[in-house]
PDB file of C-alpha atoms in Angstrom:
ATOM      1  CA  UNK A   1     194.103 160.017 231.692  1.00 44.00           C
ATOM      2  CA  UNK A   2     190.509 159.457 233.171  1.00 50.00           C
ATOM      3  CA  UNK A   3     187.753 158.850 230.719  1.00 70.00           C
ATOM      4  CA  UNK A   4     185.371 161.681 229.970  1.00 83.00           C
ATOM      5  CA  UNK A   5     182.028 161.032 231.645  1.00 91.00           C
ATOM      6  CA  UNK A   6     179.436 159.781 229.364  1.00 95.00           C
ATOM      7  CA  UNK A   7     177.076 162.683 228.175  1.00 97.00           C
ATOM      8  CA  UNK A   8     174.811 163.394 225.370  1.00 96.00           C
ATOM      9  CA  UNK A   9     177.328 165.436 223.483  1.00 96.00           C
ATOM     10  CA  UNK A  10     179.872 162.451 223.686  1.00 97.00           C
ATOM     11  CA  UNK A  11     177.134 160.127 222.377  1.00 98.00           C
ATOM     12  CA  UNK A  12     176.138 162.693 219.581  1.00 97.00           C
ATOM     13  CA  UNK A  13     179.706 163.222 218.619  1.00 96.00           C
ATOM     14  CA  UNK A  14     180.354 159.295 218.451  1.00 97.00           C
ATOM     15  CA  UNK A  15     177.301 158.882 216.051  1.00 97.00           C
ATOM     16  CA  UNK A  16     178.480 162.019 213.654  1.00 96.00           C
ATOM     17  CA  UNK A  17     182.005 160.169 213.728  1.00 96.00           C
ATOM     18  CA  UNK A  18     180.267 156.609 212.682  1.00 96.00           C
ATOM     19  CA  UNK A  19     177.940 158.288 210.062  1.00 94.00           C
ATOM     20  CA  UNK A  20     181.063 159.951 208.403  1.00 91.00           C
ATOM     21  CA  UNK A  21     182.906 156.745 208.124  1.00 92.00           C
ATOM     22  CA  UNK A  22     180.200 154.185 207.491  1.00 91.00           C
ATOM     23  CA  UNK A  23     177.036 156.093 206.843  1.00 88.00           C
ATOM     24  CA  UNK A  24     173.528 156.658 208.584  1.00 89.00           C
ATOM     25  CA  UNK A  25     172.585 152.886 208.010  1.00 91.00           C
ATOM     26  CA  UNK A  26     175.232 152.130 210.521  1.00 94.00           C
ATOM     27  CA  UNK A  27     173.819 153.816 213.504  1.00 96.00           C
ATOM     28  CA  UNK A  28     172.411 151.857 216.291  1.00 97.00           C
ATOM     29  CA  UNK A  29     172.186 152.279 220.010  1.00 97.00           C
ATOM     30  CA  UNK A  30     174.149 149.155 220.573  1.00 97.00           C
ATOM     31  CA  UNK A  31     176.773 150.247 217.900  1.00 97.00           C
ATOM     32  CA  UNK A  32     177.322 153.523 219.447  1.00 98.00           C
ATOM     33  CA  UNK A  33     177.519 152.036 222.940  1.00 97.00           C
ATOM     34  CA  UNK A  34     180.269 149.717 221.321  1.00 97.00           C
ATOM     35  CA  UNK A  35     182.171 152.740 219.923  1.00 96.00           C
ATOM     36  CA  UNK A  36     182.098 154.377 223.159  1.00 97.00           C
ATOM     37  CA  UNK A  37     183.050 151.365 225.292  1.00 95.00           C
ATOM     38  CA  UNK A  38     179.875 151.596 227.383  1.00 96.00           C
ATOM     39  CA  UNK A  39     176.920 149.260 228.271  1.00 96.00           C
ATOM     40  CA  UNK A  40     174.016 150.289 225.867  1.00 96.00           C
ATOM     41  CA  UNK A  41     171.442 150.726 228.626  1.00 96.00           C
ATOM     42  CA  UNK A  42     173.810 153.680 229.957  1.00 97.00           C
ATOM     43  CA  UNK A  43     172.977 155.699 226.646  1.00 97.00           C
ATOM     44  CA  UNK A  44     169.254 155.854 227.551  1.00 97.00           C
ATOM     45  CA  UNK A  45     170.015 157.975 230.455  1.00 96.00           C
ATOM     46  CA  UNK A  46     171.296 160.866 228.076  1.00 97.00           C
ATOM     47  CA  UNK A  47     169.428 159.859 224.625  1.00 97.00           C
ATOM     48  CA  UNK A  48     165.851 158.351 224.994  1.00 96.00           C
ATOM     49  CA  UNK A  49     166.042 156.398 221.696  1.00 96.00           C
ATOM     50  CA  UNK A  50     167.669 156.239 217.903  1.00 96.00           C
ATOM     51  CA  UNK A  51     165.280 158.818 216.554  1.00 94.00           C
ATOM     52  CA  UNK A  52     166.349 161.306 219.419  1.00 94.00           C
ATOM     53  CA  UNK A  53     170.098 160.561 218.576  1.00 96.00           C
ATOM     54  CA  UNK A  54     169.752 161.229 215.014  1.00 95.00           C
ATOM     55  CA  UNK A  55     167.676 164.545 215.633  1.00 92.00           C
ATOM     56  CA  UNK A  56     170.732 165.272 217.828  1.00 94.00           C
ATOM     57  CA  UNK A  57     173.212 164.678 215.108  1.00 94.00           C
ATOM     58  CA  UNK A  58     171.218 166.767 212.766  1.00 90.00           C
ATOM     59  CA  UNK A  59     170.894 169.491 215.416  1.00 89.00           C
ATOM     60  CA  UNK A  60     174.387 169.552 216.055  1.00 90.00           C
ATOM     61  CA  UNK A  61     175.800 169.741 212.468  1.00 88.00           C
ATOM     62  CA  UNK A  62     173.452 172.429 211.723  1.00 85.00           C
ATOM     63  CA  UNK A  63     174.648 174.448 214.913  1.00 84.00           C
ATOM     64  CA  UNK A  64     177.858 174.516 213.451  1.00 81.00           C
ATOM     65  CA  UNK A  65     177.014 176.635 210.382  1.00 78.00           C
ATOM     66  CA  UNK A  66     178.646 180.250 210.497  1.00 75.00           C
ATOM     67  CA  UNK A  67     175.888 182.537 209.674  1.00 71.00           C
ATOM     68  CA  UNK A  68     177.258 185.725 208.477  1.00 72.00           C
ATOM     69  CA  UNK A  69     174.394 187.718 208.013  1.00 73.00           C
ATOM     70  CA  UNK A  70     174.159 191.399 207.416  1.00 82.00           C
ATOM     71  CA  UNK A  71     170.603 193.082 208.136  1.00 82.00           C
ATOM     72  CA  UNK A  72     171.789 196.111 206.074  1.00 87.00           C
ATOM     73  CA  UNK A  73     172.866 194.156 203.077  1.00 92.00           C
ATOM     74  CA  UNK A  74     170.576 194.029 200.017  1.00 94.00           C
ATOM     75  CA  UNK A  75     168.191 191.148 200.360  1.00 94.00           C
ATOM     76  CA  UNK A  76     169.726 189.314 197.381  1.00 95.00           C
ATOM     77  CA  UNK A  77     173.189 189.349 199.081  1.00 95.00           C
ATOM     78  CA  UNK A  78     171.685 188.075 202.142  1.00 94.00           C
ATOM     79  CA  UNK A  79     170.057 185.091 200.405  1.00 94.00           C
ATOM     80  CA  UNK A  80     173.251 184.319 198.837  1.00 94.00           C
ATOM     81  CA  UNK A  81     175.085 184.419 202.001  1.00 92.00           C
ATOM     82  CA  UNK A  82     172.478 181.987 203.696  1.00 90.00           C
ATOM     83  CA  UNK A  83     172.477 179.724 200.836  1.00 90.00           C
ATOM     84  CA  UNK A  84     176.349 179.375 201.258  1.00 89.00           C
ATOM     85  CA  UNK A  85     176.232 179.000 205.018  1.00 87.00           C
ATOM     86  CA  UNK A  86     173.854 175.852 204.688  1.00 83.00           C
ATOM     87  CA  UNK A  87     175.888 174.522 202.022  1.00 84.00           C
ATOM     88  CA  UNK A  88     178.948 174.596 204.074  1.00 81.00           C
ATOM     89  CA  UNK A  89     177.787 171.589 206.311  1.00 76.00           C
ATOM     90  CA  UNK A  90     178.480 169.558 203.226  1.00 74.00           C
ATOM     91  CA  UNK A  91     182.221 169.966 203.288  1.00 76.00           C
ATOM     92  CA  UNK A  92     182.423 169.256 206.988  1.00 78.00           C
ATOM     93  CA  UNK A  93     180.110 166.592 207.386  1.00 85.00           C
ATOM     94  CA  UNK A  94     179.304 165.055 204.025  1.00 81.00           C
ATOM     95  CA  UNK A  95     177.554 162.245 205.044  1.00 84.00           C
ATOM     96  CA  UNK A  96     175.606 163.822 207.739  1.00 87.00           C
ATOM     97  CA  UNK A  97     174.463 166.572 205.837  1.00 81.00           C
ATOM     98  CA  UNK A  98     171.881 164.252 204.224  1.00 79.00           C
ATOM     99  CA  UNK A  99     170.575 163.254 207.640  1.00 82.00           C
ATOM    100  CA  UNK A 100     170.217 166.883 208.412  1.00 81.00           C
ATOM    101  CA  UNK A 101     167.987 167.775 205.263  1.00 76.00           C
ATOM    102  CA  UNK A 102     165.950 164.629 205.849  1.00 78.00           C
ATOM    103  CA  UNK A 103     164.502 165.356 209.441  1.00 80.00           C
ATOM    104  CA  UNK A 104     161.962 167.634 210.652  1.00 76.00           C
ATOM    105  CA  UNK A 105     163.664 169.688 213.562  1.00 73.00           C
ATOM    106  CA  UNK A 106     161.808 171.685 215.965  1.00 78.00           C
ATOM    107  CA  UNK A 107     164.880 172.903 217.976  1.00 80.00           C
ATOM    108  CA  UNK A 108     166.350 176.206 218.156  1.00 81.00           C
ATOM    109  CA  UNK A 109     169.274 174.947 215.774  1.00 77.00           C
ATOM    110  CA  UNK A 110     166.873 173.747 213.413  1.00 79.00           C
ATOM    111  CA  UNK A 111     164.708 176.686 213.083  1.00 84.00           C
ATOM    112  CA  UNK A 112     167.148 179.424 213.091  1.00 84.00           C
ATOM    113  CA  UNK A 113     167.867 178.993 209.390  1.00 84.00           C
ATOM    114  CA  UNK A 114     164.172 178.943 208.431  1.00 87.00           C
ATOM    115  CA  UNK A 115     163.348 182.002 210.867  1.00 90.00           C
ATOM    116  CA  UNK A 116     166.356 183.906 209.060  1.00 90.00           C
ATOM    117  CA  UNK A 117     165.544 182.800 205.503  1.00 91.00           C
ATOM    118  CA  UNK A 118     161.569 183.767 205.942  1.00 95.00           C
ATOM    119  CA  UNK A 119     162.446 187.208 207.853  1.00 94.00           C
ATOM    120  CA  UNK A 120     164.815 188.136 204.853  1.00 94.00           C
ATOM    121  CA  UNK A 121     162.244 187.252 202.097  1.00 95.00           C
ATOM    122  CA  UNK A 122     159.474 189.351 203.890  1.00 95.00           C
ATOM    123  CA  UNK A 123     161.687 192.055 204.345  1.00 93.00           C
ATOM    124  CA  UNK A 124     162.184 191.984 200.614  1.00 93.00           C
ATOM    125  CA  UNK A 125     158.542 192.679 199.981  1.00 93.00           C
ATOM    126  CA  UNK A 126     157.099 189.184 199.562  1.00 95.00           C
ATOM    127  CA  UNK A 127     153.905 188.193 200.999  1.00 95.00           C
ATOM    128  CA  UNK A 128     153.867 185.040 203.567  1.00 96.00           C
ATOM    129  CA  UNK A 129     152.773 182.658 200.773  1.00 95.00           C
ATOM    130  CA  UNK A 130     155.591 183.586 198.388  1.00 96.00           C
ATOM    131  CA  UNK A 131     158.170 183.600 201.197  1.00 96.00           C
ATOM    132  CA  UNK A 132     157.179 179.956 202.164  1.00 96.00           C
ATOM    133  CA  UNK A 133     157.152 178.928 198.581  1.00 96.00           C
ATOM    134  CA  UNK A 134     160.630 180.480 197.849  1.00 96.00           C
ATOM    135  CA  UNK A 135     162.247 178.975 200.936  1.00 93.00           C
ATOM    136  CA  UNK A 136     160.981 175.608 199.772  1.00 93.00           C
ATOM    137  CA  UNK A 137     162.297 176.231 196.432  1.00 94.00           C
ATOM    138  CA  UNK A 138     165.780 176.966 197.618  1.00 91.00           C
ATOM    139  CA  UNK A 139     165.747 173.949 199.949  1.00 86.00           C
ATOM    140  CA  UNK A 140     164.752 171.748 197.203  1.00 89.00           C
ATOM    141  CA  UNK A 141     167.593 173.102 195.040  1.00 91.00           C
ATOM    142  CA  UNK A 142     170.063 173.053 197.925  1.00 85.00           C
ATOM    143  CA  UNK A 143     169.309 169.355 198.705  1.00 81.00           C
ATOM    144  CA  UNK A 144     169.466 168.486 195.091  1.00 85.00           C
ATOM    145  CA  UNK A 145     172.585 169.973 194.911  1.00 85.00           C
ATOM    146  CA  UNK A 146     174.002 168.228 198.008  1.00 79.00           C
ATOM    147  CA  UNK A 147     172.757 164.951 196.831  1.00 77.00           C
ATOM    148  CA  UNK A 148     174.848 165.231 193.635  1.00 79.00           C
ATOM    149  CA  UNK A 149     177.947 166.035 195.512  1.00 76.00           C
ATOM    150  CA  UNK A 150     177.833 163.659 198.493  1.00 68.00           C
ATOM    151  CA  UNK A 151     176.101 160.759 196.722  1.00 62.00           C
ATOM    152  CA  UNK A 152     172.515 159.161 196.827  1.00 47.00           C
ATOM    153  CA  UNK A 153     173.191 155.679 197.805  1.00 43.00           C
ATOM    154  CA  UNK A 154     172.269 154.452 201.400  1.00 39.00           C
ATOM    155  CA  UNK A 155     175.730 154.929 202.573  1.00 39.00           C
ATOM    156  CA  UNK A 156     176.001 158.313 200.831  1.00 39.00           C
ATOM    157  CA  UNK A 157     178.691 157.221 198.245  1.00 41.00           C
ATOM    158  CA  UNK A 158     181.874 159.682 197.760  1.00 42.00           C
ATOM    159  CA  UNK A 159     181.665 162.612 195.666  1.00 46.00           C
ATOM    160  CA  UNK A 160     181.149 162.061 191.980  1.00 51.00           C
ATOM    161  CA  UNK A 161     182.640 164.807 189.596  1.00 51.00           C
ATOM    162  CA  UNK A 162     180.756 163.186 186.568  1.00 52.00           C
ATOM    163  CA  UNK A 163     177.061 163.598 186.300  1.00 55.00           C
ATOM    164  CA  UNK A 164     176.491 162.128 182.722  1.00 64.00           C
ATOM    165  CA  UNK A 165     178.675 159.513 181.113  1.00 66.00           C
ATOM    166  CA  UNK A 166     178.592 160.670 177.528  1.00 64.00           C
ATOM    167  CA  UNK A 167     181.722 158.943 176.208  1.00 68.00           C
ATOM    168  CA  UNK A 168     181.003 156.482 173.543  1.00 77.00           C
ATOM    169  CA  UNK A 169     177.451 158.060 172.652  1.00 82.00           C
ATOM    170  CA  UNK A 170     176.362 157.467 169.059  1.00 89.00           C
ATOM    171  CA  UNK A 171     176.653 160.911 167.526  1.00 90.00           C
ATOM    172  CA  UNK A 172     173.925 159.781 164.858  1.00 92.00           C
ATOM    173  CA  UNK A 173     171.324 158.929 167.444  1.00 93.00           C
ATOM    174  CA  UNK A 174     172.182 161.833 170.128  1.00 92.00           C
ATOM    175  CA  UNK A 175     173.970 164.423 168.007  1.00 94.00           C
ATOM    176  CA  UNK A 176     173.313 167.183 170.618  1.00 94.00           C
ATOM    177  CA  UNK A 177     174.660 164.933 173.499  1.00 90.00           C
ATOM    178  CA  UNK A 178     177.581 163.904 171.580  1.00 90.00           C
ATOM    179  CA  UNK A 179     178.507 167.633 170.760  1.00 91.00           C
ATOM    180  CA  UNK A 180     178.439 168.514 174.399  1.00 90.00           C
ATOM    181  CA  UNK A 181     180.174 165.300 175.827  1.00 88.00           C
ATOM    182  CA  UNK A 182     182.975 167.197 177.119  1.00 87.00           C
ATOM    183  CA  UNK A 183     180.817 169.383 179.312  1.00 88.00           C
ATOM    184  CA  UNK A 184     178.612 166.716 180.331  1.00 85.00           C
ATOM    185  CA  UNK A 185     181.487 164.647 181.632  1.00 83.00           C
ATOM    186  CA  UNK A 186     182.537 167.004 184.184  1.00 84.00           C
ATOM    187  CA  UNK A 187     180.998 168.901 187.015  1.00 84.00           C
ATOM    188  CA  UNK A 188     182.360 171.907 189.243  1.00 88.00           C
ATOM    189  CA  UNK A 189     180.103 171.580 192.056  1.00 88.00           C
ATOM    190  CA  UNK A 190     181.128 175.182 193.395  1.00 90.00           C
ATOM    191  CA  UNK A 191     180.422 177.100 190.078  1.00 93.00           C
ATOM    192  CA  UNK A 192     177.106 174.831 189.549  1.00 92.00           C
ATOM    193  CA  UNK A 193     175.950 175.745 192.799  1.00 93.00           C
ATOM    194  CA  UNK A 194     176.683 179.512 192.269  1.00 96.00           C
ATOM    195  CA  UNK A 195     174.880 179.538 188.816  1.00 96.00           C
ATOM    196  CA  UNK A 196     171.906 177.752 190.233  1.00 96.00           C
ATOM    197  CA  UNK A 197     171.600 180.170 193.086  1.00 96.00           C
ATOM    198  CA  UNK A 198     172.088 183.192 190.808  1.00 97.00           C
ATOM    199  CA  UNK A 199     169.239 182.022 188.600  1.00 96.00           C
ATOM    200  CA  UNK A 200     166.866 181.502 191.424  1.00 96.00           C
ATOM    201  CA  UNK A 201     167.648 184.870 192.808  1.00 96.00           C
ATOM    202  CA  UNK A 202     166.907 186.566 189.171  1.00 95.00           C
ATOM    203  CA  UNK A 203     163.646 184.726 188.925  1.00 95.00           C
ATOM    204  CA  UNK A 204     162.641 185.988 192.457  1.00 94.00           C
ATOM    205  CA  UNK A 205     163.577 189.536 191.543  1.00 92.00           C
ATOM    206  CA  UNK A 206     161.257 189.886 188.823  1.00 91.00           C
ATOM    207  CA  UNK A 207     158.413 187.872 190.578  1.00 89.00           C
ATOM    208  CA  UNK A 208     154.983 190.042 190.231  1.00 72.00           C
ATOM    209  CA  UNK A 209     154.179 189.498 193.826  1.00 74.00           C
ATOM    210  CA  UNK A 210     156.963 191.537 195.112  1.00 76.00           C
ATOM    211  CA  UNK A 211     156.492 194.799 196.642  1.00 75.00           C
ATOM    212  CA  UNK A 212     158.383 197.502 194.850  1.00 63.00           C
ATOM    213  CA  UNK A 213     160.629 199.911 196.934  1.00 55.00           C
ATOM    214  CA  UNK A 214     161.692 197.164 199.260  1.00 58.00           C
ATOM    215  CA  UNK A 215     165.328 196.006 199.620  1.00 58.00           C
TER     216      UNK A 215
END
């Protein structure tokens, strides 16, 4: 069976596969060339440098998000759908996810989630400044949630279900921590994410800057 010709798509796919196996720190042009069994210089015909390659990884992962936006839905439901759609990248590409949120993308794939989020917020009655602040607030929350899910080490360690190790705490010194130890010792990432999204939406609903009578 003939080898598929070298292309940007193949190079980016190899980078994603390497990141998911070993983390983003493992990526170099030389290593990707070795993964594909080609000379390193041949990569530069399709990808100019490592930075462009990492941007390609982020854009490819983002382009796989399945947006199910309903323009007729209430704005709060649209915000929920968009937040969940962005989070889904952590499930299929847990290590590449952190690369996505760490890069400034100006391509169509990178700007589409931003455009949809801002348009939803503007349509809900928020002015431009508040819409931008709320988008940043949601991004900060989602990034924090994903960091907890996929790990925060340079190679993005496996998911940890425990957020605080509270077993063995001296109840005399930390009575509240000790009493809540069973809850601190576990974490349902799905439930935690939904809880946070609902809190943020409730805060947005009562924000004084929102125009009344908008959906």
